[in-house]
Amino acid sequence: MEQKVEFNIMEVANRLSSLPPTVRLAVIAGMTALTVQIIRWLVWYRSFFRFFNQLPGETDFSWVWGNLRKMRSYTPDQRIRYILEYSKKYPKFFRLWLGPLKPSIFLHHPDTMKTLLKSSEPKSPGYRFALPWLGEGLLVANGPRWYRSRRLLTPAFHFDILKPYNTISNRAADVLLDKMSVHAVEKTSMEIYSSVSLCTLDVILQCAMSYKDDIQLKGESHPYVQAVMQLTDMWSERGRNPLFLLDFIYFLSSRGRKFKAHCDFAHSVADNVIKARKERLEKEGPPKKRHLDFLDILLTARDESGKGFTPLEIRSEVDTFMFEGHDTTASAIAWTLYSLAQHQHCQQKVQEELDSVLAGRQSDDIEWEDLQKLEYLTQVIKEGMRLHCTVPFIGRQLTKPMTIEDVTLPAGTWCSLNIIGLHHNPLVWSDPETFDPDRFHPDNIKDKDIYAFVPFSAGPRNCIGQHFALNEQKVIIGRILRKFLLTVDPKHKIQRKIAAVMRPDTGLRLLLTPRPAAV
């Protein structure tokens, strides 16, 4: 073997010597430069690896998968437990290698999260996996593009615009309650997550786009809802596979082609919504009787130079708001209903509050003026979003060094705002695995760090639609509890999974009993 290597080296040397002097010098110079670059990279990587590997975190390392090797064999629920285990083991932050070249720092304590939350640092490169679907809408965009869109779209969530949405949420709740009544009469359990998803999609389409299409009556599994579920699953799955980091490899695979097909379908739905609005505007002119909505502002907004959104930008924002405006809210509502079904005393307190606030009404509608009076329901919703974290992770990438716990992370570092870890951190929340709405009572929450509870993120990149989402949750959850008693189906086992949002892997099944007082 050694003789063969020696022969090869000699052969290379002989061939080099036979080249013209200028060519020989160029080849030698190129080979030397390449060797120097490789050595420099190896020296840099050694230092880079040592720096990040000495931080607290997983020790099982693979030169292909980084620290993801074990997680690949886990069920979705086991992955959640894995992250929570490390969040408790290292209560301020920990490191995971996402492949051999990409360490990610998971932050899950107010002390380590607040600096990043207060900044406008860009989303991490993992969000680019959603570009074929969401484009550079508010969720994915960074820098000047994000700032311009955020500034132009903020008026869409003004108090005066949100107020009429309350009626739409009540009417959408009517349809959902009718579907639930069938199960109550038949005394059969109901898979609540899919029906709630249809309801919240109905609400966002009507509120943000003034688009009504009997979404909830077209079946338990609307194709758009199913497409979104598939897209978020594949987005999360791709982030766990370093082999799919490169687009040209991913989109040659069967998973990549399927992802693209779902993107095309989601775009077609968004295009239909935009087309219907443009045709309506051409026919009727600007809105006179109906409320001003998000799509009105999207189509008419102009920056200081008089420039509006391009057609592609409009579609990207519609795709973004159709996804974020229904999927995250559906998760929050469904998990909160599940928690209330598990804790009958909390459910009863909500119902007593609703009976008091709505006393003497002929209608069970929850009016705009009622929202602030539903104080205990608000505590329940917040506790539901803490325990069953709606958006478990938000990724950012540092553009400049940042110091946390006396460790200075270099520019370029990927950081994960580990919201689920924060909301389950025993240093932040006592008995964090217990559902206890009283922890959000004003007397109990007043001394908490404001960054201890961030279901909608915080700082300049917080959720633009958080007030809309909270109002919608109060209406839909309140309307359901006004009419039904909820209990958990004992035959159904709940398994969680994270696919951009927290979802049940096998659905959420509840038993419904009509409330005598609400008949």
Short mmCIF file of C-alpha atoms in Angstrom, two decimals:
data_model
loop_
_atom_site.label_atom_id
_atom_site.label_comp_id
_atom_site.label_asym_id
_atom_site.label_seq_id
_atom_site.Cartn_x
_atom_site.Cartn_y
_atom_site.Cartn_z
CA MET A 1 0.00 0.00 0.00
CA GLU A 2 2.85 2.36 0.90
CA GLN A 3 4.64 1.60 -2.41
CA LYS A 4 1.47 2.45 -4.32
CA VAL A 5 1.17 5.82 -2.56
CA GLU A 6 4.84 6.54 -3.21
CA PHE A 7 4.42 5.65 -6.88
CA ASN A 8 1.41 7.95 -7.20
CA ILE A 9 3.28 10.80 -5.61
CA MET A 10 6.23 10.22 -7.88
CA GLU A 11 3.96 10.08 -10.90
CA VAL A 12 2.42 13.43 -9.94
CA ALA A 13 5.89 14.90 -9.46
CA ASN A 14 7.01 13.59 -12.86
CA ARG A 15 3.98 15.04 -14.58
CA LEU A 16 4.51 18.38 -12.90
CA SER A 17 8.14 18.47 -13.99
CA SER A 18 7.07 17.89 -17.58
CA LEU A 19 4.86 20.97 -17.62
CA PRO A 20 6.07 24.34 -18.91
CA PRO A 21 7.63 26.38 -16.07
CA THR A 22 4.88 28.98 -15.92
CA VAL A 23 2.13 26.35 -15.86
CA ARG A 24 4.06 24.32 -13.29
CA LEU A 25 4.40 27.32 -11.02
CA ALA A 26 0.68 28.13 -11.40
CA VAL A 27 -0.31 24.55 -10.50
CA ILE A 28 2.03 24.49 -7.50
CA ALA A 29 0.75 27.89 -6.37
CA GLY A 30 -2.86 26.73 -6.69
CA MET A 31 -2.22 23.51 -4.80
CA THR A 32 -0.36 25.43 -2.10
CA ALA A 33 -3.17 27.97 -1.77
CA LEU A 34 -5.75 25.19 -1.56
CA THR A 35 -3.70 23.37 1.08
CA VAL A 36 -3.33 26.58 3.10
CA GLN A 37 -7.08 27.21 2.91
CA ILE A 38 -7.84 23.66 4.07
CA ILE A 39 -5.40 24.01 6.96
CA ARG A 40 -6.90 27.37 7.90
CA TRP A 41 -10.41 25.91 7.79
CA LEU A 42 -9.35 22.94 9.93
CA VAL A 43 -7.71 25.26 12.47
CA TRP A 44 -10.82 27.47 12.49
CA TYR A 45 -13.16 24.49 12.80
CA ARG A 46 -11.13 23.04 15.66
CA SER A 47 -11.47 26.30 17.58
CA PHE A 48 -15.12 26.67 16.55
CA PHE A 49 -15.97 23.11 17.61
CA ARG A 50 -14.14 23.42 20.92
CA PHE A 51 -15.86 26.71 21.77
CA PHE A 52 -19.40 25.47 21.18
CA ASN A 53 -18.80 21.94 22.42
CA GLN A 54 -17.69 23.18 25.84
CA LEU A 55 -21.12 24.81 26.33
CA PRO A 56 -23.70 22.77 28.28
CA GLY A 57 -25.70 20.42 26.08
CA GLU A 58 -26.04 16.99 24.47
CA THR A 59 -22.81 14.97 24.34
CA ASP A 60 -23.86 12.27 21.86
CA PHE A 61 -22.27 13.63 18.65
CA SER A 62 -22.27 12.28 15.10
CA TRP A 63 -20.23 13.69 12.21
CA VAL A 64 -23.37 13.42 10.05
CA TRP A 65 -26.26 14.23 12.40
CA GLY A 66 -24.56 16.29 15.08
CA ASN A 67 -26.72 15.87 18.21
CA LEU A 68 -29.83 14.92 16.21
CA ARG A 69 -29.06 11.20 15.91
CA LYS A 70 -31.16 10.15 18.93
CA MET A 71 -34.02 12.51 18.06
CA ARG A 72 -34.42 10.89 14.63
CA SER A 73 -35.63 7.66 16.26
CA TYR A 74 -37.94 9.41 18.73
CA THR A 75 -41.68 9.85 18.37
CA PRO A 76 -42.88 13.48 18.13
CA ASP A 77 -43.96 13.41 21.79
CA GLN A 78 -40.57 11.99 22.84
CA ARG A 79 -38.81 14.84 21.04
CA ILE A 80 -40.81 17.33 23.11
CA ARG A 81 -39.89 15.51 26.30
CA TYR A 82 -36.24 15.46 25.21
CA ILE A 83 -36.15 19.25 24.77
CA LEU A 84 -37.93 19.80 28.09
CA GLU A 85 -35.52 17.42 29.83
CA TYR A 86 -32.52 19.45 28.67
CA SER A 87 -34.31 22.74 29.40
CA LYS A 88 -34.67 21.64 33.04
CA LYS A 89 -31.19 20.15 33.24
CA TYR A 90 -29.67 23.44 32.02
CA PRO A 91 -32.23 26.07 33.10
CA LYS A 92 -30.68 29.09 31.36
CA PHE A 93 -29.51 27.71 28.00
CA PHE A 94 -28.05 24.65 26.28
CA ARG A 95 -26.42 23.75 22.96
CA LEU A 96 -27.46 21.27 20.27
CA TRP A 97 -25.49 20.53 17.13
CA LEU A 98 -27.86 20.52 14.13
CA GLY A 99 -25.44 18.55 12.01
CA PRO A 100 -21.63 18.80 12.38
CA LEU A 101 -21.37 22.47 11.34
CA LYS A 102 -24.38 24.15 12.93
CA PRO A 103 -24.63 24.57 16.70
CA SER A 104 -27.89 26.09 17.95
CA ILE A 105 -28.17 27.74 21.35
CA PHE A 106 -31.52 27.14 23.08
CA LEU A 107 -32.48 30.00 25.40
CA HIS A 108 -35.27 29.41 27.93
CA HIS A 109 -34.97 31.85 30.82
CA PRO A 110 -35.86 35.57 30.94
CA ASP A 111 -32.25 36.40 31.79
CA THR A 112 -30.95 34.78 28.60
CA MET A 113 -33.89 35.52 26.29
CA LYS A 114 -34.67 39.18 26.87
CA THR A 115 -31.63 40.63 25.08
CA LEU A 116 -32.47 38.73 21.93
CA LEU A 117 -36.22 39.43 22.21
CA LYS A 118 -35.57 43.16 22.52
CA SER A 119 -33.50 43.13 19.34
CA SER A 120 -34.47 43.03 15.69
CA GLU A 121 -32.04 40.22 14.91
CA PRO A 122 -33.16 38.30 11.82
CA LYS A 123 -34.91 34.95 11.75
CA SER A 124 -32.53 32.01 11.50
CA PRO A 125 -31.82 30.37 8.12
CA GLY A 126 -34.19 27.50 8.96
CA TYR A 127 -37.07 29.82 8.03
CA ARG A 128 -35.86 29.81 4.43
CA PHE A 129 -37.31 26.30 4.20
CA ALA A 130 -40.74 28.00 4.26
CA LEU A 131 -39.89 30.45 1.46
CA PRO A 132 -41.50 28.37 -1.32
CA TRP A 133 -44.73 28.47 0.70
CA LEU A 134 -44.85 31.79 2.58
CA GLY A 135 -42.43 33.86 0.55
CA GLU A 136 -40.96 36.87 2.32
CA GLY A 137 -44.08 37.63 4.33
CA LEU A 138 -43.89 39.00 7.86
CA LEU A 139 -43.06 35.64 9.42
CA VAL A 140 -40.00 34.97 7.26
CA ALA A 141 -38.80 38.40 6.08
CA ASN A 142 -35.81 40.17 7.62
CA GLY A 143 -34.20 43.59 7.56
CA PRO A 144 -35.68 46.51 5.60
CA ARG A 145 -38.27 44.28 3.88
CA TRP A 146 -39.65 43.12 7.24
CA TYR A 147 -39.59 46.64 8.70
CA ARG A 148 -41.47 48.12 5.72
CA SER A 149 -44.13 45.39 5.74
CA ARG A 150 -44.60 45.61 9.50
CA ARG A 151 -45.04 49.39 9.35
CA LEU A 152 -47.51 49.26 6.45
CA LEU A 153 -49.59 46.43 7.92
CA THR A 154 -49.82 47.57 11.56
CA PRO A 155 -52.95 49.72 10.84
CA ALA A 156 -54.79 46.49 9.88
CA PHE A 157 -54.90 45.58 13.58
CA HIS A 158 -56.09 48.91 14.97
CA PHE A 159 -58.78 48.85 17.67
CA ASP A 160 -61.44 50.23 15.31
CA ILE A 161 -60.76 47.49 12.77
CA LEU A 162 -60.70 44.65 15.32
CA LYS A 163 -64.06 45.58 16.90
CA PRO A 164 -66.37 44.39 14.06
CA TYR A 165 -64.52 41.07 13.94
CA ASN A 166 -66.25 40.07 17.16
CA THR A 167 -69.55 39.51 15.32
CA ILE A 168 -67.81 37.32 12.75
CA SER A 169 -66.26 35.17 15.51
CA ASN A 170 -69.71 34.71 17.07
CA ARG A 171 -71.28 33.64 13.78
CA ALA A 172 -68.43 31.21 13.09
CA ALA A 173 -68.90 29.84 16.61
CA ASP A 174 -72.59 29.23 15.80
CA VAL A 175 -71.61 26.82 13.03
CA LEU A 176 -69.08 25.04 15.24
CA LEU A 177 -71.65 24.70 18.05
CA ASP A 178 -74.15 23.12 15.65
CA LYS A 179 -71.57 20.50 14.69
CA MET A 180 -70.77 19.87 18.34
CA SER A 181 -74.47 19.49 19.16
CA VAL A 182 -74.70 16.46 16.86
CA HIS A 183 -72.04 14.66 18.92
CA ALA A 184 -73.70 15.75 22.17
CA VAL A 185 -77.05 14.29 21.07
CA GLU A 186 -75.45 11.09 19.80
CA LYS A 187 -73.23 10.91 22.92
CA THR A 188 -70.17 10.26 20.80
CA SER A 189 -66.73 11.78 21.32
CA MET A 190 -65.68 14.54 18.94
CA GLU A 191 -62.24 15.14 17.47
CA ILE A 192 -62.09 18.81 18.37
CA TYR A 193 -58.83 19.98 16.77
CA SER A 194 -59.86 19.62 13.12
CA SER A 195 -63.24 21.29 13.69
CA VAL A 196 -61.67 24.18 15.59
CA SER A 197 -59.12 24.58 12.75
CA LEU A 198 -61.96 24.93 10.25
CA CYS A 199 -63.64 27.47 12.51
CA THR A 200 -60.53 29.63 12.88
CA LEU A 201 -59.86 29.41 9.13
CA ASP A 202 -63.44 30.58 8.56
CA VAL A 203 -62.83 33.51 10.95
CA ILE A 204 -59.53 34.67 9.44
CA LEU A 205 -60.89 34.47 5.88
CA GLN A 206 -63.93 36.55 6.78
CA CYS A 207 -62.16 39.02 9.09
CA ALA A 208 -58.94 39.57 7.19
CA MET A 209 -60.13 38.94 3.63
CA SER A 210 -63.94 39.42 3.76
CA TYR A 211 -64.05 36.01 2.06
CA LYS A 212 -66.93 33.69 2.91
CA ASP A 213 -67.06 30.16 1.50
CA ASP A 214 -68.90 27.97 4.04
CA ILE A 215 -65.53 26.62 5.11
CA GLN A 216 -66.90 24.75 8.12
CA LEU A 217 -69.65 23.00 6.16
CA LYS A 218 -67.38 21.49 3.51
CA GLY A 219 -66.27 18.55 5.60
CA GLU A 220 -64.18 17.77 8.63
CA SER A 221 -60.93 17.96 6.65
CA HIS A 222 -60.84 20.99 4.37
CA PRO A 223 -58.05 20.52 1.78
CA TYR A 224 -56.38 23.81 2.73
CA VAL A 225 -56.21 22.82 6.41
CA GLN A 226 -54.77 19.45 5.42
CA ALA A 227 -52.22 21.13 3.13
CA VAL A 228 -51.08 23.43 5.96
CA MET A 229 -50.66 20.47 8.29
CA GLN A 230 -48.57 18.65 5.69
CA LEU A 231 -46.47 21.74 4.95
CA THR A 232 -45.66 22.44 8.60
CA ASP A 233 -44.85 18.75 9.20
CA MET A 234 -42.43 18.70 6.26
CA TRP A 235 -40.92 22.06 7.24
CA SER A 236 -40.10 20.74 10.71
CA GLU A 237 -38.93 17.38 9.34
CA ARG A 238 -36.52 19.05 6.92
CA GLY A 239 -34.95 21.04 9.77
CA ARG A 240 -34.03 17.76 11.49
CA ASN A 241 -32.26 16.33 8.44
CA PRO A 242 -28.87 17.90 7.57
CA LEU A 243 -28.89 15.99 4.27
CA PHE A 244 -31.78 18.19 3.09
CA LEU A 245 -30.15 21.54 3.87
CA LEU A 246 -29.44 22.17 0.18
CA ASP A 247 -32.52 23.05 -1.91
CA PHE A 248 -31.40 21.22 -5.05
CA ILE A 249 -31.08 17.95 -3.10
CA TYR A 250 -34.34 18.41 -1.20
CA PHE A 251 -36.47 19.21 -4.22
CA LEU A 252 -35.12 16.22 -6.10
CA SER A 253 -36.44 13.98 -3.32
CA SER A 254 -40.01 12.66 -3.12
CA ARG A 255 -40.57 14.72 0.06
CA GLY A 256 -39.39 17.87 -1.66
CA ARG A 257 -41.68 17.30 -4.64
CA LYS A 258 -44.62 16.70 -2.31
CA PHE A 259 -43.78 19.89 -0.40
CA LYS A 260 -43.77 21.83 -3.67
CA ALA A 261 -47.17 20.39 -4.66
CA HIS A 262 -48.71 21.48 -1.35
CA CYS A 263 -47.15 24.94 -1.81
CA ASP A 264 -48.77 25.23 -5.22
CA PHE A 265 -52.16 24.32 -3.76
CA ALA A 266 -51.81 26.84 -0.90
CA HIS A 267 -50.85 29.52 -3.45
CA SER A 268 -53.93 28.71 -5.52
CA VAL A 269 -56.18 29.27 -2.50
CA ALA A 270 -54.48 32.60 -1.75
CA ASP A 271 -54.71 33.63 -5.41
CA ASN A 272 -58.45 32.88 -5.43
CA VAL A 273 -58.98 35.03 -2.33
CA ILE A 274 -57.03 37.94 -3.86
CA LYS A 275 -58.78 37.58 -7.22
CA ALA A 276 -62.22 37.62 -5.58
CA ARG A 277 -61.34 40.80 -3.70
CA LYS A 278 -59.99 42.59 -6.76
CA GLU A 279 -63.13 41.70 -8.73
CA ARG A 280 -65.29 42.96 -5.88
CA LEU A 281 -63.36 46.22 -5.66
CA GLU A 282 -63.68 46.74 -9.41
CA LYS A 283 -67.42 46.09 -9.20
CA GLU A 284 -68.33 47.87 -5.96
CA GLY A 285 -65.46 50.27 -5.35
CA PRO A 286 -63.94 50.84 -1.89
CA PRO A 287 -65.82 49.31 1.08
CA LYS A 288 -68.74 51.37 2.35
CA LYS A 289 -70.92 49.05 4.39
CA ARG A 290 -68.53 46.27 5.37
CA HIS A 291 -65.60 46.67 7.74
CA LEU A 292 -62.15 47.68 6.49
CA ASP A 293 -59.93 44.60 6.62
CA PHE A 294 -56.35 43.38 6.30
CA LEU A 295 -56.63 42.74 2.56
CA ASP A 296 -57.97 46.26 1.93
CA ILE A 297 -54.89 47.68 3.63
CA LEU A 298 -52.61 45.21 1.86
CA LEU A 299 -53.92 46.21 -1.56
CA THR A 300 -53.93 49.97 -0.92
CA ALA A 301 -50.96 50.58 1.41
CA ARG A 302 -48.23 52.90 0.14
CA ASP A 303 -44.86 53.73 1.65
CA GLU A 304 -43.31 57.23 1.79
CA SER A 305 -42.20 56.90 -1.83
CA GLY A 306 -45.73 56.03 -2.94
CA LYS A 307 -44.81 52.41 -3.63
CA GLY A 308 -47.25 49.65 -2.67
CA PHE A 309 -46.89 45.91 -2.34
CA THR A 310 -46.06 43.93 -5.48
CA PRO A 311 -48.41 41.08 -6.52
CA LEU A 312 -45.90 38.54 -5.16
CA GLU A 313 -45.62 40.43 -1.85
CA ILE A 314 -49.40 40.53 -1.58
CA ARG A 315 -49.67 36.78 -2.09
CA SER A 316 -46.86 36.13 0.40
CA GLU A 317 -48.64 38.16 3.10
CA VAL A 318 -51.99 36.48 2.35
CA ASP A 319 -50.33 33.06 2.58
CA THR A 320 -48.68 34.09 5.85
CA PHE A 321 -51.82 35.43 7.49
CA MET A 322 -54.00 32.56 6.31
CA PHE A 323 -51.55 30.18 7.98
CA GLU A 324 -50.67 32.12 11.12
CA GLY A 325 -54.14 33.58 11.51
CA HIS A 326 -55.84 30.21 11.83
CA ASP A 327 -53.33 27.50 12.76
CA THR A 328 -51.83 29.09 15.86
CA THR A 329 -55.24 30.17 17.19
CA ALA A 330 -56.71 26.72 16.56
CA SER A 331 -53.88 25.20 18.58
CA ALA A 332 -54.44 27.58 21.50
CA ILE A 333 -58.21 27.02 21.54
CA ALA A 334 -58.11 23.24 21.21
CA TRP A 335 -55.46 22.68 23.89
CA THR A 336 -57.22 25.05 26.29
CA LEU A 337 -60.50 23.16 25.81
CA TYR A 338 -58.63 19.92 26.47
CA SER A 339 -57.13 21.34 29.68
CA LEU A 340 -60.55 22.51 30.87
CA ALA A 341 -62.00 19.08 30.15
CA GLN A 342 -59.31 17.66 32.45
CA HIS A 343 -59.98 20.20 35.23
CA GLN A 344 -63.68 20.38 35.94
CA HIS A 345 -63.35 22.95 38.74
CA CYS A 346 -61.65 25.41 36.34
CA GLN A 347 -64.33 24.73 33.72
CA GLN A 348 -67.04 25.42 36.25
CA LYS A 349 -65.45 28.73 37.28
CA VAL A 350 -65.37 29.86 33.64
CA GLN A 351 -69.01 28.89 33.17
CA GLU A 352 -70.05 30.75 36.31
CA GLU A 353 -68.22 33.85 35.04
CA LEU A 354 -69.92 33.55 31.65
CA ASP A 355 -73.34 33.11 33.27
CA SER A 356 -72.73 36.26 35.32
CA VAL A 357 -71.45 38.42 32.45
CA LEU A 358 -74.15 37.26 30.01
CA ALA A 359 -77.01 37.15 32.53
CA GLY A 360 -80.39 38.28 31.20
CA ARG A 361 -79.32 38.04 27.53
CA GLN A 362 -81.57 36.47 24.92
CA SER A 363 -78.46 35.71 22.89
CA ASP A 364 -75.34 33.87 24.00
CA ASP A 365 -73.18 36.13 21.84
CA ILE A 366 -70.07 37.43 23.57
CA GLU A 367 -70.02 41.12 22.71
CA TRP A 368 -67.00 43.38 22.35
CA GLU A 369 -67.78 45.01 25.71
CA ASP A 370 -67.80 41.60 27.42
CA LEU A 371 -64.22 40.71 26.55
CA GLN A 372 -62.59 42.76 29.30
CA LYS A 373 -65.04 41.43 31.89
CA LEU A 374 -64.06 37.81 31.31
CA GLU A 375 -61.10 37.96 33.65
CA TYR A 376 -60.95 34.33 34.74
CA LEU A 377 -61.41 33.11 31.15
CA THR A 378 -58.43 35.29 30.21
CA GLN A 379 -56.36 33.61 32.94
CA VAL A 380 -57.44 30.19 31.61
CA ILE A 381 -56.43 31.08 28.05
CA LYS A 382 -53.02 32.33 29.16
CA GLU A 383 -52.43 29.21 31.23
CA GLY A 384 -53.47 27.07 28.26
CA MET A 385 -50.87 28.83 26.08
CA ARG A 386 -48.24 28.41 28.78
CA LEU A 387 -48.79 24.71 29.41
CA HIS A 388 -49.44 23.74 25.77
CA CYS A 389 -47.13 26.22 24.10
CA THR A 390 -48.72 27.30 20.81
CA VAL A 391 -45.45 28.25 19.08
CA PRO A 392 -42.74 26.31 20.93
CA PHE A 393 -39.65 27.76 19.17
CA ILE A 394 -38.59 30.90 17.34
CA GLY A 395 -35.25 30.93 15.53
CA ARG A 396 -32.92 33.91 15.27
CA GLN A 397 -29.41 34.42 13.91
CA LEU A 398 -26.97 36.85 15.51
CA THR A 399 -25.58 39.59 13.30
CA LYS A 400 -23.23 40.73 16.06
CA PRO A 401 -21.72 39.11 19.17
CA MET A 402 -24.07 38.65 22.13
CA THR A 403 -23.11 37.81 25.71
CA ILE A 404 -25.29 35.47 27.76
CA GLU A 405 -24.31 34.12 31.18
CA ASP A 406 -20.73 35.39 30.67
CA VAL A 407 -20.45 33.55 27.33
CA THR A 408 -19.99 35.73 24.25
CA LEU A 409 -21.61 34.07 21.25
CA PRO A 410 -20.08 35.12 17.91
CA ALA A 411 -21.96 36.74 15.06
CA GLY A 412 -23.63 34.13 12.88
CA THR A 413 -24.71 31.94 15.82
CA TRP A 414 -28.14 30.34 15.50
CA CYS A 415 -30.27 30.86 18.60
CA SER A 416 -33.59 29.22 19.43
CA LEU A 417 -35.97 31.15 21.64
CA ASN A 418 -37.10 28.02 23.44
CA ILE A 419 -40.54 29.26 24.52
CA ILE A 420 -41.79 25.84 25.57
CA GLY A 421 -38.69 25.45 27.75
CA LEU A 422 -39.27 28.91 29.25
CA HIS A 423 -42.94 28.18 30.00
CA HIS A 424 -41.99 24.88 31.69
CA ASN A 425 -38.88 26.19 33.47
CA PRO A 426 -39.12 25.39 37.22
CA LEU A 427 -36.89 28.38 37.99
CA VAL A 428 -39.51 30.62 36.38
CA TRP A 429 -42.80 28.81 37.11
CA SER A 430 -43.52 26.77 40.23
CA ASP A 431 -45.00 23.33 39.54
CA PRO A 432 -44.84 24.04 35.76
CA GLU A 433 -46.55 20.82 34.61
CA THR A 434 -49.76 21.65 36.50
CA PHE A 435 -52.65 23.52 34.85
CA ASP A 436 -53.30 26.44 37.23
CA PRO A 437 -55.03 29.54 35.81
CA ASP A 438 -54.64 31.33 39.16
CA ARG A 439 -50.95 31.80 38.43
CA PHE A 440 -52.12 34.54 36.03
CA HIS A 441 -54.26 36.30 38.63
CA PRO A 442 -53.13 39.96 38.76
CA ASP A 443 -51.87 39.55 42.33
CA ASN A 444 -49.77 36.52 41.38
CA ILE A 445 -48.36 37.74 38.07
CA LYS A 446 -47.53 41.35 38.98
CA ASP A 447 -44.00 40.58 40.18
CA LYS A 448 -43.12 38.20 37.33
CA ASP A 449 -40.50 39.20 34.80
CA ILE A 450 -42.40 40.42 31.72
CA TYR A 451 -40.29 37.99 29.65
CA ALA A 452 -41.44 34.97 31.70
CA PHE A 453 -44.51 34.52 29.48
CA VAL A 454 -44.11 35.23 25.77
CA PRO A 455 -46.64 33.14 23.80
CA PHE A 456 -46.69 35.81 21.08
CA SER A 457 -42.95 36.47 21.27
CA ALA A 458 -41.98 39.95 22.50
CA GLY A 459 -40.15 43.08 21.45
CA PRO A 460 -40.20 44.56 17.94
CA ARG A 461 -40.85 41.19 16.28
CA ASN A 462 -43.82 40.22 18.46
CA CYS A 463 -46.98 38.83 16.86
CA ILE A 464 -48.81 41.61 15.02
CA GLY A 465 -52.16 39.84 15.49
CA GLN A 466 -52.01 38.91 19.18
CA HIS A 467 -54.99 41.03 20.26
CA PHE A 468 -57.06 39.63 17.40
CA ALA A 469 -56.11 36.08 18.45
CA LEU A 470 -56.91 36.62 22.13
CA ASN A 471 -60.30 38.14 21.34
CA GLU A 472 -61.15 35.25 19.02
CA GLN A 473 -60.15 32.71 21.66
CA LYS A 474 -62.38 34.35 24.26
CA VAL A 475 -65.38 34.29 21.95
CA ILE A 476 -65.04 30.72 20.70
CA ILE A 477 -64.02 29.12 24.01
CA GLY A 478 -66.63 31.17 25.87
CA ARG A 479 -69.41 30.21 23.46
CA ILE A 480 -68.50 26.51 23.72
CA LEU A 481 -68.43 26.51 27.53
CA ARG A 482 -71.67 28.46 27.69
CA LYS A 483 -73.39 25.56 25.93
CA PHE A 484 -71.49 22.37 26.84
CA LEU A 485 -69.81 20.53 29.67
CA LEU A 486 -66.54 19.02 28.42
CA THR A 487 -64.91 15.79 29.52
CA VAL A 488 -61.93 13.88 28.13
CA ASP A 489 -62.59 10.72 26.14
CA PRO A 490 -60.88 8.12 28.38
CA LYS A 491 -60.38 5.76 25.43
CA HIS A 492 -58.26 8.21 23.47
CA LYS A 493 -54.55 8.67 24.16
CA ILE A 494 -53.11 12.12 23.51
CA GLN A 495 -49.72 12.45 21.80
CA ARG A 496 -48.22 15.87 21.10
CA LYS A 497 -46.09 16.93 18.16
CA ILE A 498 -44.40 20.14 17.11
CA ALA A 499 -44.83 21.17 13.50
CA ALA A 500 -44.31 24.96 13.63
CA VAL A 501 -47.18 24.94 16.16
CA MET A 502 -48.11 22.50 18.94
CA ARG A 503 -50.55 19.91 17.62
CA PRO A 504 -52.02 16.61 18.78
CA ASP A 505 -50.41 13.81 16.81
CA THR A 506 -53.55 11.68 17.05
CA GLY A 507 -56.22 14.34 17.49
CA LEU A 508 -58.04 15.64 20.58
CA ARG A 509 -61.25 13.80 21.41
CA LEU A 510 -63.74 15.24 23.90
CA LEU A 511 -67.15 14.20 25.17
CA LEU A 512 -69.83 16.90 25.14
CA THR A 513 -72.85 17.26 27.42
CA PRO A 514 -75.41 20.06 26.94
CA ARG A 515 -75.53 22.42 29.92
CA PRO A 516 -79.02 22.55 31.45
CA ALA A 517 -78.64 26.23 32.26
CA ALA A 518 -77.81 27.03 28.64
CA VAL A 519 -80.79 25.26 27.08
#
